[in-house]
PDB file of C-alpha atoms and ligand atoms in Angstrom:
ATOM      1  CA  MET A   1    -173.909 -39.486-135.814  1.00 76.00           C
ATOM      2  CA  SER A   2    -171.144 -39.229-133.224  1.00 89.00           C
ATOM      3  CA  ARG A   3    -169.764 -35.828-132.350  1.00 94.00           C
ATOM      4  CA  GLY A   4    -166.546 -34.673-133.968  1.00 95.00           C
ATOM      5  CA  LEU A   5    -163.230 -34.299-132.207  1.00 96.00           C
ATOM      6  CA  PHE A   6    -162.296 -30.801-131.030  1.00 97.00           C
ATOM      7  CA  VAL A   7    -158.540 -30.174-131.118  1.00 97.00           C
ATOM      8  CA  THR A   8    -156.898 -26.870-130.209  1.00 98.00           C
ATOM      9  CA  LEU A   9    -153.319 -25.686-130.656  1.00 98.00           C
ATOM     10  CA  GLU A  10    -151.752 -23.315-128.193  1.00 98.00           C
ATOM     11  CA  GLY A  11    -148.439 -21.608-127.615  1.00 96.00           C
ATOM     12  CA  LEU A  12    -146.632 -18.320-127.550  1.00 93.00           C
ATOM     13  CA  ASP A  13    -146.267 -16.176-130.659  1.00 85.00           C
ATOM     14  CA  GLY A  14    -143.291 -17.770-132.400  1.00 81.00           C
ATOM     15  CA  SER A  15    -143.800 -21.256-130.964  1.00 85.00           C
ATOM     16  CA  GLY A  16    -144.186 -22.755-134.450  1.00 87.00           C
ATOM     17  CA  LYS A  17    -147.912 -23.298-133.990  1.00 92.00           C
ATOM     18  CA  THR A  18    -149.009 -22.260-137.471  1.00 91.00           C
ATOM     19  CA  THR A  19    -146.504 -24.564-139.196  1.00 94.00           C
ATOM     20  CA  GLN A  20    -147.581 -27.472-137.012  1.00 96.00           C
ATOM     21  CA  LEU A  21    -151.265 -26.814-137.573  1.00 96.00           C
ATOM     22  CA  LYS A  22    -150.773 -26.955-141.334  1.00 96.00           C
ATOM     23  CA  ARG A  23    -148.803 -30.195-141.083  1.00 97.00           C
ATOM     24  CA  LEU A  24    -151.387 -31.767-138.811  1.00 97.00           C
ATOM     25  CA  ALA A  25    -154.203 -30.825-141.207  1.00 97.00           C
ATOM     26  CA  ILE A  26    -152.298 -32.451-144.094  1.00 97.00           C
ATOM     27  CA  TRP A  27    -151.648 -35.562-141.986  1.00 97.00           C
ATOM     28  CA  MET A  28    -155.381 -35.815-141.253  1.00 96.00           C
ATOM     29  CA  GLU A  29    -156.388 -35.296-144.860  1.00 96.00           C
ATOM     30  CA  LYS A  30    -154.107 -38.160-145.898  1.00 95.00           C
ATOM     31  CA  ARG A  31    -156.094 -40.355-143.517  1.00 93.00           C
ATOM     32  CA  GLY A  32    -159.434 -39.315-144.959  1.00 93.00           C
ATOM     33  CA  ILE A  33    -160.295 -36.863-142.191  1.00 93.00           C
ATOM     34  CA  GLU A  34    -161.284 -33.462-143.567  1.00 94.00           C
ATOM     35  CA  PRO A  35    -160.761 -31.148-140.606  1.00 97.00           C
ATOM     36  CA  VAL A  36    -162.475 -27.806-140.239  1.00 98.00           C
ATOM     37  CA  VAL A  37    -159.528 -25.478-139.610  1.00 98.00           C
ATOM     38  CA  THR A  38    -160.153 -22.193-137.859  1.00 98.00           C
ATOM     39  CA  ARG A  39    -158.356 -19.654-135.690  1.00 97.00           C
ATOM     40  CA  GLN A  40    -158.952 -17.202-132.879  1.00 98.00           C
ATOM     41  CA  PRO A  41    -159.329 -14.336-132.928  1.00 97.00           C
ATOM     42  CA  GLY A  42    -160.936 -14.487-136.382  1.00 97.00           C
ATOM     43  CA  GLY A  43    -162.468 -17.379-138.277  1.00 95.00           C
ATOM     44  CA  THR A  44    -165.799 -15.669-139.020  1.00 97.00           C
ATOM     45  CA  SER A  45    -166.468 -12.388-140.805  1.00 97.00           C
ATOM     46  CA  THR A  46    -167.510 -10.727-137.556  1.00 98.00           C
ATOM     47  CA  GLY A  47    -164.494 -12.316-135.870  1.00 97.00           C
ATOM     48  CA  ASP A  48    -162.148 -10.940-138.509  1.00 97.00           C
ATOM     49  CA  ARG A  49    -163.359  -7.437-137.686  1.00 97.00           C
ATOM     50  CA  ILE A  50    -162.866  -8.067-133.979  1.00 97.00           C
ATOM     51  CA  ARG A  51    -159.414  -9.460-134.785  1.00 96.00           C
ATOM     52  CA  ALA A  52    -158.425  -6.308-136.652  1.00 95.00           C
ATOM     53  CA  LEU A  53    -159.475  -4.220-133.677  1.00 94.00           C
ATOM     54  CA  LEU A  54    -157.544  -6.404-131.240  1.00 95.00           C
ATOM     55  CA  LEU A  55    -154.285  -6.818-133.124  1.00 92.00           C
ATOM     56  CA  ASP A  56    -153.847  -3.398-134.695  1.00 89.00           C
ATOM     57  CA  SER A  57    -151.138  -1.516-132.811  1.00 84.00           C
ATOM     58  CA  ARG A  58    -153.203   1.650-133.240  1.00 87.00           C
ATOM     59  CA  SER A  59    -155.730   0.189-130.768  1.00 85.00           C
ATOM     60  CA  ALA A  60    -153.687   1.862-128.060  1.00 85.00           C
ATOM     61  CA  GLY A  61    -154.827   1.837-124.466  1.00 89.00           C
ATOM     62  CA  LEU A  62    -157.283  -1.059-124.736  1.00 94.00           C
ATOM     63  CA  ALA A  63    -158.184  -1.890-121.143  1.00 96.00           C
ATOM     64  CA  PRO A  64    -157.378  -5.515-120.232  1.00 97.00           C
ATOM     65  CA  MET A  65    -161.087  -6.141-119.545  1.00 97.00           C
ATOM     66  CA  THR A  66    -162.001  -4.795-122.998  1.00 97.00           C
ATOM     67  CA  GLU A  67    -159.383  -7.026-124.548  1.00 97.00           C
ATOM     68  CA  MET A  68    -160.714 -10.081-122.724  1.00 98.00           C
ATOM     69  CA  ALA A  69    -164.330  -9.264-123.545  1.00 98.00           C
ATOM     70  CA  LEU A  70    -163.475  -8.893-127.231  1.00 98.00           C
ATOM     71  CA  MET A  71    -161.665 -12.249-127.223  1.00 98.00           C
ATOM     72  CA  PHE A  72    -164.791 -13.870-125.813  1.00 98.00           C
ATOM     73  CA  ALA A  73    -167.070 -11.982-128.217  1.00 98.00           C
ATOM     74  CA  ASP A  74    -165.002 -13.401-131.063  1.00 98.00           C
ATOM     75  CA  ARG A  75    -165.124 -16.872-129.505  1.00 98.00           C
ATOM     76  CA  ALA A  76    -168.905 -16.801-128.984  1.00 98.00           C
ATOM     77  CA  GLN A  77    -169.374 -16.038-132.671  1.00 98.00           C
ATOM     78  CA  ALA A  78    -166.922 -18.733-133.754  1.00 98.00           C
ATOM     79  CA  ILE A  79    -168.630 -21.335-131.573  1.00 98.00           C
ATOM     80  CA  ALA A  80    -172.073 -20.445-132.912  1.00 98.00           C
ATOM     81  CA  GLU A  81    -171.081 -20.121-136.542  1.00 98.00           C
ATOM     82  CA  VAL A  82    -168.269 -22.607-137.077  1.00 98.00           C
ATOM     83  CA  ILE A  83    -167.223 -24.851-134.193  1.00 98.00           C
ATOM     84  CA  GLU A  84    -170.487 -26.153-132.785  1.00 98.00           C
ATOM     85  CA  PRO A  85    -172.144 -26.906-136.163  1.00 98.00           C
ATOM     86  CA  ALA A  86    -169.002 -28.736-137.310  1.00 98.00           C
ATOM     87  CA  LEU A  87    -168.725 -30.849-134.156  1.00 97.00           C
ATOM     88  CA  ALA A  88    -172.435 -31.615-134.217  1.00 97.00           C
ATOM     89  CA  GLY A  89    -172.017 -32.732-137.830  1.00 97.00           C
ATOM     90  CA  GLY A  90    -169.299 -35.201-136.799  1.00 96.00           C
ATOM     91  CA  LYS A  91    -166.392 -33.153-138.193  1.00 96.00           C
ATOM     92  CA  THR A  92    -162.987 -32.814-136.599  1.00 96.00           C
ATOM     93  CA  VAL A  93    -162.239 -29.195-135.704  1.00 98.00           C
ATOM     94  CA  LEU A  94    -158.676 -27.874-135.572  1.00 98.00           C
ATOM     95  CA  CYS A  95    -158.615 -24.525-133.862  1.00 98.00           C
ATOM     96  CA  ASP A  96    -155.564 -22.256-133.677  1.00 97.00           C
ATOM     97  CA  ARG A  97    -155.941 -20.892-130.089  1.00 98.00           C
ATOM     98  CA  PHE A  98    -158.949 -21.061-127.781  1.00 98.00           C
ATOM     99  CA  THR A  99    -159.695 -20.129-124.155  1.00 98.00           C
ATOM    100  CA  ASP A 100    -156.244 -21.251-122.945  1.00 98.00           C
ATOM    101  CA  SER A 101    -154.891 -18.266-124.908  1.00 98.00           C
ATOM    102  CA  THR A 102    -157.189 -15.936-123.004  1.00 98.00           C
ATOM    103  CA  GLU A 103    -156.130 -17.492-119.722  1.00 98.00           C
ATOM    104  CA  ALA A 104    -152.437 -17.210-120.650  1.00 98.00           C
ATOM    105  CA  TYR A 105    -152.458 -13.744-122.285  1.00 97.00           C
ATOM    106  CA  GLN A 106    -155.194 -11.873-120.427  1.00 98.00           C
ATOM    107  CA  GLY A 107    -155.213 -13.982-117.248  1.00 98.00           C
ATOM    108  CA  GLY A 108    -151.411 -14.246-117.027  1.00 97.00           C
ATOM    109  CA  GLY A 109    -149.933 -11.572-119.296  1.00 96.00           C
ATOM    110  CA  ARG A 110    -152.423  -8.848-118.351  1.00 96.00           C
ATOM    111  CA  ALA A 111    -152.674 -10.235-114.807  1.00 97.00           C
ATOM    112  CA  LEU A 112    -156.481 -10.556-114.773  1.00 98.00           C
ATOM    113  CA  GLY A 113    -156.074 -13.973-113.168  1.00 98.00           C
ATOM    114  CA  SER A 114    -157.349 -17.411-114.170  1.00 98.00           C
ATOM    115  CA  GLN A 115    -160.538 -17.381-112.172  1.00 98.00           C
ATOM    116  CA  LEU A 116    -162.129 -14.514-114.076  1.00 98.00           C
ATOM    117  CA  VAL A 117    -161.241 -16.003-117.455  1.00 98.00           C
ATOM    118  CA  LEU A 118    -162.551 -19.431-116.521  1.00 98.00           C
ATOM    119  CA  GLU A 119    -165.777 -17.917-115.220  1.00 98.00           C
ATOM    120  CA  MET A 120    -166.234 -16.003-118.490  1.00 98.00           C
ATOM    121  CA  HIS A 121    -165.551 -19.222-120.374  1.00 98.00           C
ATOM    122  CA  ARG A 122    -168.242 -21.018-118.389  1.00 97.00           C
ATOM    123  CA  LEU A 123    -170.775 -18.254-119.026  1.00 97.00           C
ATOM    124  CA  ILE A 124    -170.028 -17.655-122.691  1.00 97.00           C
ATOM    125  CA  CYS A 125    -168.766 -20.976-124.024  1.00 97.00           C
ATOM    126  CA  GLY A 126    -170.959 -23.206-121.867  1.00 92.00           C
ATOM    127  CA  GLY A 127    -169.526 -26.657-121.435  1.00 83.00           C
ATOM    128  CA  LEU A 128    -167.442 -26.566-124.594  1.00 97.00           C
ATOM    129  CA  GLN A 129    -163.958 -27.912-123.922  1.00 97.00           C
ATOM    130  CA  PRO A 130    -161.433 -29.235-126.409  1.00 98.00           C
ATOM    131  CA  ASP A 131    -161.007 -33.026-126.438  1.00 96.00           C
ATOM    132  CA  LEU A 132    -157.310 -32.375-126.907  1.00 97.00           C
ATOM    133  CA  THR A 133    -155.115 -29.313-126.606  1.00 98.00           C
ATOM    134  CA  VAL A 134    -151.610 -29.426-128.007  1.00 98.00           C
ATOM    135  CA  LEU A 135    -149.473 -26.851-126.242  1.00 98.00           C
ATOM    136  CA  LEU A 136    -146.200 -25.954-127.931  1.00 96.00           C
ATOM    137  CA  LEU A 137    -143.781 -24.760-125.349  1.00 94.00           C
ATOM    138  CA  PRO A 138    -140.273 -24.162-126.664  1.00 90.00           C
ATOM    139  CA  SER A 139    -137.976 -22.277-124.301  1.00 89.00           C
ATOM    140  CA  LEU A 140    -139.039 -18.717-123.662  1.00 86.00           C
ATOM    141  CA  ASP A 141    -135.855 -17.319-125.222  1.00 88.00           C
ATOM    142  CA  ARG A 142    -136.389 -19.245-128.434  1.00 84.00           C
ATOM    143  CA  SER A 143    -140.040 -18.174-128.720  1.00 78.00           C
ATOM    144  CA  LEU A 144    -139.231 -14.527-128.125  1.00 79.00           C
ATOM    145  CA  GLU A 145    -136.453 -14.525-130.663  1.00 84.00           C
ATOM    146  CA  ARG A 146    -138.685 -16.068-133.342  1.00 77.00           C
ATOM    147  CA  ALA A 147    -141.607 -13.776-132.597  1.00 67.00           C
ATOM    148  CA  ARG A 148    -139.398 -10.694-132.884  1.00 72.00           C
ATOM    149  CA  ARG A 149    -137.876 -11.859-136.153  1.00 74.00           C
ATOM    150  CA  ARG A 150    -141.322 -12.474-137.584  1.00 68.00           C
ATOM    151  CA  ASN A 151    -142.464  -9.084-136.412  1.00 65.00           C
ATOM    152  CA  ASP A 152    -139.552  -7.369-138.141  1.00 70.00           C
ATOM    153  CA  ARG A 153    -140.485  -9.134-141.376  1.00 66.00           C
ATOM    154  CA  VAL A 154    -144.137  -8.139-141.006  1.00 63.00           C
ATOM    155  CA  ALA A 155    -143.165  -4.530-140.303  1.00 62.00           C
ATOM    156  CA  GLU A 156    -141.401  -4.354-143.657  1.00 66.00           C
ATOM    157  CA  LYS A 157    -144.555  -5.351-145.553  1.00 63.00           C
ATOM    158  CA  ASP A 158    -147.720  -3.454-146.309  1.00 63.00           C
ATOM    159  CA  GLY A 159    -151.013  -4.905-145.164  1.00 69.00           C
ATOM    160  CA  PRO A 160    -152.907  -5.040-141.910  1.00 74.00           C
ATOM    161  CA  ASP A 161    -150.996  -4.130-138.783  1.00 77.00           C
ATOM    162  CA  GLU A 162    -151.205  -7.155-136.452  1.00 79.00           C
ATOM    163  CA  SER A 163    -148.318  -6.307-134.186  1.00 78.00           C
ATOM    164  CA  ARG A 164    -150.018  -5.024-131.031  1.00 82.00           C
ATOM    165  CA  PHE A 165    -149.184  -8.140-129.008  1.00 79.00           C
ATOM    166  CA  GLU A 166    -145.707  -8.605-130.468  1.00 76.00           C
ATOM    167  CA  ARG A 167    -144.817  -5.135-129.213  1.00 76.00           C
ATOM    168  CA  GLU A 168    -145.245  -6.275-125.633  1.00 79.00           C
ATOM    169  CA  GLN A 169    -142.236  -6.485-123.342  1.00 82.00           C
ATOM    170  CA  ASP A 170    -140.453  -9.709-122.450  1.00 85.00           C
ATOM    171  CA  ALA A 171    -141.932  -9.612-118.935  1.00 89.00           C
ATOM    172  CA  PHE A 172    -145.425  -9.874-120.446  1.00 92.00           C
ATOM    173  CA  TYR A 173    -144.410 -12.957-122.445  1.00 91.00           C
ATOM    174  CA  ARG A 174    -142.766 -14.512-119.415  1.00 91.00           C
ATOM    175  CA  ARG A 175    -146.101 -14.283-117.568  1.00 94.00           C
ATOM    176  CA  VAL A 176    -147.924 -15.792-120.568  1.00 95.00           C
ATOM    177  CA  TRP A 177    -145.394 -18.626-120.753  1.00 93.00           C
ATOM    178  CA  GLU A 178    -145.675 -19.339-117.040  1.00 95.00           C
ATOM    179  CA  LYS A 179    -149.466 -19.392-117.177  1.00 97.00           C
ATOM    180  CA  TYR A 180    -149.345 -21.869-120.049  1.00 97.00           C
ATOM    181  CA  ARG A 181    -147.133 -24.136-117.945  1.00 96.00           C
ATOM    182  CA  GLU A 182    -149.572 -23.834-115.075  1.00 98.00           C
ATOM    183  CA  ILE A 183    -152.470 -24.846-117.362  1.00 98.00           C
ATOM    184  CA  ALA A 184    -150.508 -27.874-118.593  1.00 97.00           C
ATOM    185  CA  ARG A 185    -149.792 -28.998-115.037  1.00 97.00           C
ATOM    186  CA  ARG A 186    -153.436 -28.513-114.036  1.00 98.00           C
ATOM    187  CA  ASP A 187    -155.268 -30.056-117.034  1.00 97.00           C
ATOM    188  CA  THR A 188    -153.121 -33.113-117.624  1.00 96.00           C
ATOM    189  CA  GLU A 189    -155.934 -35.120-119.248  1.00 94.00           C
ATOM    190  CA  ARG A 190    -156.743 -32.533-121.900  1.00 97.00           C
ATOM    191  CA  VAL A 191    -153.410 -30.805-122.503  1.00 98.00           C
ATOM    192  CA  VAL A 192    -150.429 -32.449-124.157  1.00 97.00           C
ATOM    193  CA  ALA A 193    -147.434 -30.152-123.783  1.00 96.00           C
ATOM    194  CA  VAL A 194    -144.607 -30.452-126.295  1.00 96.00           C
ATOM    195  CA  GLU A 195    -141.757 -28.870-124.407  1.00 92.00           C
ATOM    196  CA  GLY A 196    -138.202 -27.974-125.330  1.00 87.00           C
ATOM    197  CA  ASP A 197    -136.479 -26.801-128.488  1.00 87.00           C
ATOM    198  CA  LEU A 198    -137.214 -29.722-130.810  1.00 92.00           C
ATOM    199  CA  SER A 199    -137.043 -29.951-134.599  1.00 93.00           C
ATOM    200  CA  ILE A 200    -140.207 -29.356-136.646  1.00 95.00           C
ATOM    201  CA  ASP A 201    -140.317 -33.089-137.493  1.00 96.00           C
ATOM    202  CA  ASP A 202    -139.982 -34.174-133.872  1.00 96.00           C
ATOM    203  CA  VAL A 203    -142.740 -31.834-132.750  1.00 96.00           C
ATOM    204  CA  HIS A 204    -144.967 -33.074-135.573  1.00 97.00           C
ATOM    205  CA  GLU A 205    -144.378 -36.681-134.492  1.00 97.00           C
ATOM    206  CA  GLN A 206    -145.375 -35.946-130.924  1.00 96.00           C
ATOM    207  CA  ILE A 207    -148.509 -34.136-132.056  1.00 97.00           C
ATOM    208  CA  VAL A 208    -149.503 -36.976-134.359  1.00 97.00           C
ATOM    209  CA  GLU A 209    -149.054 -39.464-131.538  1.00 96.00           C
ATOM    210  CA  ALA A 210    -151.353 -37.479-129.231  1.00 94.00           C
ATOM    211  CA  VAL A 211    -153.962 -36.942-131.947  1.00 94.00           C
ATOM    212  CA  SER A 212    -153.934 -40.607-133.031  1.00 93.00           C
ATOM    213  CA  GLU A 213    -154.589 -41.666-129.479  1.00 91.00           C
ATOM    214  CA  ARG A 214    -157.620 -39.357-129.197  1.00 88.00           C
ATOM    215  CA  LEU A 215    -158.967 -40.447-132.568  1.00 86.00           C
ATOM    216  CA  VAL A 216    -158.844 -44.083-131.442  1.00 83.00           C
ATOM    217  CA  MET A 217    -160.577 -43.137-128.198  1.00 83.00           C
ATOM    218  CA  ALA A 218    -163.251 -41.187-130.106  1.00 79.00           C
ATOM    219  CA  HIS A 219    -163.966 -44.135-132.386  1.00 72.00           C
ATOM    220  CA  SER A 220    -164.438 -46.488-129.464  1.00 74.00           C
ATOM    221  CA  ARG A 221    -166.879 -44.109-127.725  1.00 66.00           C
TER     222      ARG A 221
HETATM  223  P1  TYD B   1    -151.882 -14.218-134.312  1.00 71.76           P
HETATM  224  O1  TYD B   1    -151.290 -13.371-135.372  1.00 71.76           O
HETATM  225  O2  TYD B   1    -152.993 -15.150-134.679  1.00 71.76           O
HETATM  226  O3  TYD B   1    -150.731 -14.922-133.541  1.00 71.76           O
HETATM  227  P2  TYD B   1    -150.194 -16.374-133.609  1.00 71.76           P
HETATM  228  O4  TYD B   1    -149.875 -16.644-135.044  1.00 71.76           O
HETATM  229  O5  TYD B   1    -149.024 -16.311-132.708  1.00 71.76           O
HETATM  230  O6  TYD B   1    -151.321 -17.222-133.061  1.00 71.76           O
HETATM  231  O7  TYD B   1    -152.365 -13.226-133.165  1.00 71.76           O
HETATM  232  C1  TYD B   1    -153.095 -13.618-132.119  1.00 71.76           C
HETATM  233  C2  TYD B   1    -152.627 -12.814-130.943  1.00 71.76           C
HETATM  234  O8  TYD B   1    -153.724 -12.648-130.037  1.00 71.76           O
HETATM  235  C3  TYD B   1    -151.522 -13.509-130.181  1.00 71.76           C
HETATM  236  O9  TYD B   1    -150.543 -12.575-129.810  1.00 71.76           O
HETATM  237  C4  TYD B   1    -152.205 -14.006-128.946  1.00 71.76           C
HETATM  238  C5  TYD B   1    -153.343 -13.065-128.756  1.00 71.76           C
HETATM  239  N1  TYD B   1    -154.526 -13.671-128.089  1.00 71.76           N
HETATM  240  C6  TYD B   1    -154.855 -13.260-126.811  1.00 71.76           C
HETATM  241  O10 TYD B   1    -154.182 -12.406-126.220  1.00 71.76           O
HETATM  242  N2  TYD B   1    -155.947 -13.802-126.180  1.00 71.76           N
HETATM  243  C7  TYD B   1    -156.756 -14.725-126.812  1.00 71.76           C
HETATM  244  O11 TYD B   1    -157.749 -15.193-126.230  1.00 71.76           O
HETATM  245  C8  TYD B   1    -156.402 -15.126-128.142  1.00 71.76           C
HETATM  246  C9  TYD B   1    -157.253 -16.131-128.862  1.00 71.76           C
HETATM  247  C10 TYD B   1    -155.278 -14.567-128.739  1.00 71.76           C
END
């Protein structure tokens, strides 16, 4: 059996990633592909506990190294429990965030640098790389505005507190955004960047085009 296709979605909080992931999964299902959809942090029961620790705003004073190590702990579990078995079984995996997030947020945002994150990736994730990464990169202003609006809505509701990252300052998000752009310029084969403030339909179309191309390539492997 041939290995499944590994697709990741990346972008800032408020980039419209979740909406696009849902639409892409529906598009695939209509074509008879049943993707395994997962997210990071989270996606396993251990990962959900790590996620709660990472995103709760009461986890004050987490050292950047701790934050990065927890992201990779979550990822190691997700690879072992969900991603690798699915790919080995020929399934397409759609993952909401992967190591590019760690490079952008901890490497860029927390200023740990790319080299450290990539070295951790090599040690912990082995050779696992996405076949395709869709990076949603609306303008920084637009992303920030949407993320803040969403955060205000979340703050009004009961339920788990997942606002630790959204509470960061604009300068943090600027560094994340810039690191994402750097990744897109560096990994041109793997990363398809959808840039600019486009409509939901236009973004979806661009994503579908990139995914279709990879699916054709995978079938002719
Ligand atoms: P989530 O609520 O899933 O955000 P979104 O819907 O925007 O994906 O929260 C995930 C948060 O964790 C998000 O702010 C990005 C951050 N993050 C990192 O800082 N490093 C990582 O490696 C990952 C996977 C996420």
